[in-house]
Amino acid sequence: MIMFIRKRKHTLMMTGLIASSILLISACSVVEQANQSLNYVSGATDYIEQVSNAGADLQELASSAVNNPEITTQIQEKIDLIQAEASEFSQLTAPAIGESIHENLVSYNTQLTEVVDNFENTIAEQGFTAENWEKTGIPELITNINNLKDPLSGLQGE
């Protein structure tokens, strides 16, 4: 009888220990997922802000470049910034909860990278012209990217 009670106590203690371990591991997993979501939101928000600011600067420079060909160097610097930001963004891994937003951002990021590369080639071949700038579609793509900021910030609360 004493042996039975000891085995039963031992079994209950082991069951409690296993249950506690499972709860602890689950809690760690939830915390890890929350941290991953916050890191993603922060990184993606930084990307959107950097691209948005560079796009606004490009728009201003584009207006001035028509009358001042020396501004083309500044335009090239902004293009380089956008390319660097796009490359950095592509390294981010989206949490499961943000996959649809991430897919949209990746799509816009890919389009923006291609358009910026083409525009860079056009500048090298033809110089900067207002007509070439208007044909790029860069402002519209940056607006589309910027429009994902609100849904992205909504992930912080989830």
PDB file of C-alpha atoms in Angstrom:
ATOM      1  CA  MET A   1       0.000   0.000   0.000  1.00  0.00           C
ATOM      2  CA  ILE A   2       2.804   2.433   0.899  1.00  0.00           C
ATOM      3  CA  MET A   3       4.568   1.523  -2.311  1.00  0.00           C
ATOM      4  CA  PHE A   4       1.382   2.226  -4.289  1.00  0.00           C
ATOM      5  CA  ILE A   5       1.008   5.669  -2.652  1.00  0.00           C
ATOM      6  CA  ARG A   6       4.643   6.547  -3.408  1.00  0.00           C
ATOM      7  CA  LYS A   7       4.282   5.502  -7.051  1.00  0.00           C
ATOM      8  CA  ARG A   8       1.073   7.472  -7.346  1.00  0.00           C
ATOM      9  CA  LYS A   9       2.745  10.557  -5.781  1.00  0.00           C
ATOM     10  CA  HIS A  10       5.711  10.131  -8.101  1.00  0.00           C
ATOM     11  CA  THR A  11       3.402   9.829 -11.108  1.00  0.00           C
ATOM     12  CA  LEU A  12       1.448  12.931 -10.083  1.00  0.00           C
ATOM     13  CA  MET A  13       4.649  14.917  -9.558  1.00  0.00           C
ATOM     14  CA  MET A  14       5.992  13.856 -12.966  1.00  0.00           C
ATOM     15  CA  THR A  15       2.681  14.706 -14.626  1.00  0.00           C
ATOM     16  CA  GLY A  16       2.717  18.127 -12.948  1.00  0.00           C
ATOM     17  CA  LEU A  17       6.314  18.713 -14.003  1.00  0.00           C
ATOM     18  CA  ILE A  18       5.561  17.739 -17.602  1.00  0.00           C
ATOM     19  CA  ALA A  19       2.448  19.941 -17.680  1.00  0.00           C
ATOM     20  CA  SER A  20       4.408  22.881 -16.246  1.00  0.00           C
ATOM     21  CA  SER A  21       7.136  22.376 -18.831  1.00  0.00           C
ATOM     22  CA  ILE A  22       4.616  22.315 -21.662  1.00  0.00           C
ATOM     23  CA  LEU A  23       2.999  25.526 -20.392  1.00  0.00           C
ATOM     24  CA  LEU A  24       6.391  27.199 -20.075  1.00  0.00           C
ATOM     25  CA  ILE A  25       7.417  26.179 -23.570  1.00  0.00           C
ATOM     26  CA  SER A  26       4.080  27.375 -24.955  1.00  0.00           C
ATOM     27  CA  ALA A  27       4.457  30.713 -23.186  1.00  0.00           C
ATOM     28  CA  CYS A  28       7.976  31.109 -24.579  1.00  0.00           C
ATOM     29  CA  SER A  29       6.676  30.336 -28.049  1.00  0.00           C
ATOM     30  CA  VAL A  30       3.958  32.990 -27.736  1.00  0.00           C
ATOM     31  CA  VAL A  31       6.503  35.556 -26.520  1.00  0.00           C
ATOM     32  CA  GLU A  32       8.846  34.633 -29.360  1.00  0.00           C
ATOM     33  CA  GLN A  33       6.049  35.044 -31.924  1.00  0.00           C
ATOM     34  CA  ALA A  34       5.112  38.415 -30.444  1.00  0.00           C
ATOM     35  CA  ASN A  35       8.732  39.555 -30.610  1.00  0.00           C
ATOM     36  CA  GLN A  36       9.006  38.357 -34.206  1.00  0.00           C
ATOM     37  CA  SER A  37       5.846  40.289 -35.102  1.00  0.00           C
ATOM     38  CA  LEU A  38       7.102  43.455 -33.423  1.00  0.00           C
ATOM     39  CA  ASN A  39      10.493  43.164 -35.120  1.00  0.00           C
ATOM     40  CA  TYR A  40       8.846  42.673 -38.488  1.00  0.00           C
ATOM     41  CA  VAL A  41       6.445  45.581 -38.014  1.00  0.00           C
ATOM     42  CA  SER A  42       9.310  47.819 -36.935  1.00  0.00           C
ATOM     43  CA  GLY A  43      11.518  46.815 -39.863  1.00  0.00           C
ATOM     44  CA  ALA A  44       8.748  47.064 -42.429  1.00  0.00           C
ATOM     45  CA  THR A  45       7.601  50.429 -41.052  1.00  0.00           C
ATOM     46  CA  ASP A  46      11.169  51.743 -41.258  1.00  0.00           C
ATOM     47  CA  TYR A  47      11.330  50.538 -44.864  1.00  0.00           C
ATOM     48  CA  ILE A  48       8.069  52.277 -45.758  1.00  0.00           C
ATOM     49  CA  GLU A  49       9.163  55.532 -44.119  1.00  0.00           C
ATOM     50  CA  GLN A  50      12.601  55.510 -45.771  1.00  0.00           C
ATOM     51  CA  VAL A  51      11.171  54.779 -49.223  1.00  0.00           C
ATOM     52  CA  SER A  52       8.418  57.334 -48.729  1.00  0.00           C
ATOM     53  CA  ASN A  53      10.898  60.035 -47.687  1.00  0.00           C
ATOM     54  CA  ALA A  54      13.269  59.178 -50.544  1.00  0.00           C
ATOM     55  CA  GLY A  55      10.329  59.273 -52.960  1.00  0.00           C
ATOM     56  CA  ALA A  56       9.249  62.706 -51.739  1.00  0.00           C
ATOM     57  CA  ASP A  57      12.831  63.918 -52.108  1.00  0.00           C
ATOM     58  CA  LEU A  58      12.994  62.443 -55.610  1.00  0.00           C
ATOM     59  CA  GLN A  59       9.802  64.235 -56.576  1.00  0.00           C
ATOM     60  CA  GLU A  60      11.260  67.548 -55.409  1.00  0.00           C
ATOM     61  CA  LEU A  61      14.575  66.892 -57.114  1.00  0.00           C
ATOM     62  CA  ALA A  62      12.810  65.872 -60.316  1.00  0.00           C
ATOM     63  CA  SER A  63      11.114  69.265 -60.478  1.00  0.00           C
ATOM     64  CA  SER A  64      14.438  71.034 -60.019  1.00  0.00           C
ATOM     65  CA  ALA A  65      16.480  68.733 -62.277  1.00  0.00           C
ATOM     66  CA  VAL A  66      14.737  69.911 -65.413  1.00  0.00           C
ATOM     67  CA  ASN A  67      16.433  73.303 -65.023  1.00  0.00           C
ATOM     68  CA  ASN A  68      19.599  72.093 -63.291  1.00  0.00           C
ATOM     69  CA  PRO A  69      21.370  69.011 -64.693  1.00  0.00           C
ATOM     70  CA  GLU A  70      23.740  68.915 -61.694  1.00  0.00           C
ATOM     71  CA  ILE A  71      20.873  67.668 -59.529  1.00  0.00           C
ATOM     72  CA  THR A  72      21.081  64.349 -61.357  1.00  0.00           C
ATOM     73  CA  THR A  73      23.798  63.317 -58.862  1.00  0.00           C
ATOM     74  CA  GLN A  74      21.405  63.897 -55.968  1.00  0.00           C
ATOM     75  CA  ILE A  75      18.745  61.921 -57.803  1.00  0.00           C
ATOM     76  CA  GLN A  76      21.217  59.069 -58.194  1.00  0.00           C
ATOM     77  CA  GLU A  77      21.900  59.161 -54.435  1.00  0.00           C
ATOM     78  CA  LYS A  78      18.158  58.878 -53.686  1.00  0.00           C
ATOM     79  CA  ILE A  79      17.862  56.012 -56.165  1.00  0.00           C
ATOM     80  CA  ASP A  80      20.756  54.276 -54.426  1.00  0.00           C
ATOM     81  CA  LEU A  81      19.005  54.797 -51.066  1.00  0.00           C
ATOM     82  CA  ILE A  82      15.777  53.269 -52.364  1.00  0.00           C
ATOM     83  CA  GLN A  83      17.697  50.288 -53.740  1.00  0.00           C
ATOM     84  CA  ALA A  84      19.500  49.783 -50.422  1.00  0.00           C
ATOM     85  CA  GLU A  85      16.238  49.992 -48.455  1.00  0.00           C
ATOM     86  CA  ALA A  86      14.550  47.561 -50.846  1.00  0.00           C
ATOM     87  CA  SER A  87      17.408  45.116 -50.471  1.00  0.00           C
ATOM     88  CA  GLU A  88      17.334  45.377 -46.680  1.00  0.00           C
ATOM     89  CA  PHE A  89      13.566  44.895 -46.624  1.00  0.00           C
ATOM     90  CA  SER A  90      13.825  41.728 -48.681  1.00  0.00           C
ATOM     91  CA  GLN A  91      15.769  40.157 -45.784  1.00  0.00           C
ATOM     92  CA  LEU A  92      12.802  40.450 -43.402  1.00  0.00           C
ATOM     93  CA  THR A  93      10.717  37.405 -42.601  1.00  0.00           C
ATOM     94  CA  ALA A  94       7.058  38.067 -41.990  1.00  0.00           C
ATOM     95  CA  PRO A  95       5.215  36.467 -39.103  1.00  0.00           C
ATOM     96  CA  ALA A  96       2.259  34.290 -40.089  1.00  0.00           C
ATOM     97  CA  ILE A  97      -0.179  36.983 -39.013  1.00  0.00           C
ATOM     98  CA  GLY A  98       1.328  39.505 -41.444  1.00  0.00           C
ATOM     99  CA  GLU A  99       1.839  37.326 -44.504  1.00  0.00           C
ATOM    100  CA  SER A 100      -0.733  39.052 -46.725  1.00  0.00           C
ATOM    101  CA  ILE A 101       0.652  42.510 -45.972  1.00  0.00           C
ATOM    102  CA  HIS A 102       4.164  41.185 -46.506  1.00  0.00           C
ATOM    103  CA  GLU A 103       3.194  39.702 -49.878  1.00  0.00           C
ATOM    104  CA  ASN A 104       1.876  43.109 -50.980  1.00  0.00           C
ATOM    105  CA  LEU A 105       5.010  44.845 -49.736  1.00  0.00           C
ATOM    106  CA  VAL A 106       7.251  42.308 -51.480  1.00  0.00           C
ATOM    107  CA  SER A 107       5.307  42.775 -54.717  1.00  0.00           C
ATOM    108  CA  TYR A 108       5.583  46.578 -54.545  1.00  0.00           C
ATOM    109  CA  ASN A 109       9.212  46.280 -53.477  1.00  0.00           C
ATOM    110  CA  THR A 110       9.998  44.116 -56.518  1.00  0.00           C
ATOM    111  CA  GLN A 111       8.178  46.500 -58.849  1.00  0.00           C
ATOM    112  CA  LEU A 112       9.908  49.502 -57.308  1.00  0.00           C
ATOM    113  CA  THR A 113      13.331  47.887 -57.629  1.00  0.00           C
ATOM    114  CA  GLU A 114      12.714  47.115 -61.313  1.00  0.00           C
ATOM    115  CA  VAL A 115      11.370  50.585 -62.065  1.00  0.00           C
ATOM    116  CA  VAL A 116      14.232  52.285 -60.232  1.00  0.00           C
ATOM    117  CA  ASP A 117      16.778  50.121 -62.087  1.00  0.00           C
ATOM    118  CA  ASN A 118      15.167  51.025 -65.415  1.00  0.00           C
ATOM    119  CA  PHE A 119      15.068  54.695 -64.502  1.00  0.00           C
ATOM    120  CA  GLU A 120      18.713  54.567 -63.503  1.00  0.00           C
ATOM    121  CA  ASN A 121      19.567  53.126 -66.937  1.00  0.00           C
ATOM    122  CA  THR A 122      17.446  55.773 -68.650  1.00  0.00           C
ATOM    123  CA  ILE A 123      19.282  58.541 -66.777  1.00  0.00           C
ATOM    124  CA  ALA A 124      22.631  57.026 -67.777  1.00  0.00           C
ATOM    125  CA  GLU A 125      21.607  56.802 -71.438  1.00  0.00           C
ATOM    126  CA  GLN A 126      19.492  59.918 -71.946  1.00  0.00           C
ATOM    127  CA  GLY A 127      20.077  62.085 -68.920  1.00  0.00           C
ATOM    128  CA  PHE A 128      17.256  63.225 -66.701  1.00  0.00           C
ATOM    129  CA  THR A 129      14.103  64.565 -68.328  1.00  0.00           C
ATOM    130  CA  ALA A 130      10.729  65.402 -66.860  1.00  0.00           C
ATOM    131  CA  GLU A 131       9.118  63.099 -69.414  1.00  0.00           C
ATOM    132  CA  ASN A 132      11.265  60.141 -68.333  1.00  0.00           C
ATOM    133  CA  TRP A 133      10.488  60.855 -64.687  1.00  0.00           C
ATOM    134  CA  GLU A 134       6.745  60.957 -65.331  1.00  0.00           C
ATOM    135  CA  LYS A 135       6.903  57.607 -67.147  1.00  0.00           C
ATOM    136  CA  THR A 136       8.597  55.806 -64.252  1.00  0.00           C
ATOM    137  CA  GLY A 137       5.566  55.248 -62.044  1.00  0.00           C
ATOM    138  CA  ILE A 138       7.806  55.642 -58.983  1.00  0.00           C
ATOM    139  CA  PRO A 139       5.510  58.109 -57.170  1.00  0.00           C
ATOM    140  CA  GLU A 140       2.505  55.772 -57.583  1.00  0.00           C
ATOM    141  CA  LEU A 141       4.459  52.761 -56.320  1.00  0.00           C
ATOM    142  CA  ILE A 142       5.690  54.710 -53.315  1.00  0.00           C
ATOM    143  CA  THR A 143       2.102  55.781 -52.598  1.00  0.00           C
ATOM    144  CA  ASN A 144       1.026  52.118 -52.758  1.00  0.00           C
ATOM    145  CA  ILE A 145       3.819  51.156 -50.373  1.00  0.00           C
ATOM    146  CA  ASN A 146       2.930  54.019 -48.044  1.00  0.00           C
ATOM    147  CA  ASN A 147      -0.730  52.919 -48.024  1.00  0.00           C
ATOM    148  CA  LEU A 148       0.322  49.665 -46.331  1.00  0.00           C
ATOM    149  CA  LYS A 149       1.554  51.517 -43.250  1.00  0.00           C
ATOM    150  CA  ASP A 150      -1.841  51.526 -41.496  1.00  0.00           C
ATOM    151  CA  PRO A 151      -2.586  47.817 -41.963  1.00  0.00           C
ATOM    152  CA  LEU A 152       0.978  47.092 -40.889  1.00  0.00           C
ATOM    153  CA  SER A 153       0.641  49.110 -37.705  1.00  0.00           C
ATOM    154  CA  GLY A 154      -2.521  47.118 -36.957  1.00  0.00           C
ATOM    155  CA  LEU A 155      -0.335  44.016 -36.550  1.00  0.00           C
ATOM    156  CA  GLN A 156       1.228  45.481 -33.424  1.00  0.00           C
ATOM    157  CA  GLY A 157      -2.010  45.029 -31.527  1.00  0.00           C
ATOM    158  CA  GLU A 158      -2.535  41.436 -32.636  1.00  0.00           C
TER     159      GLU A 158
END
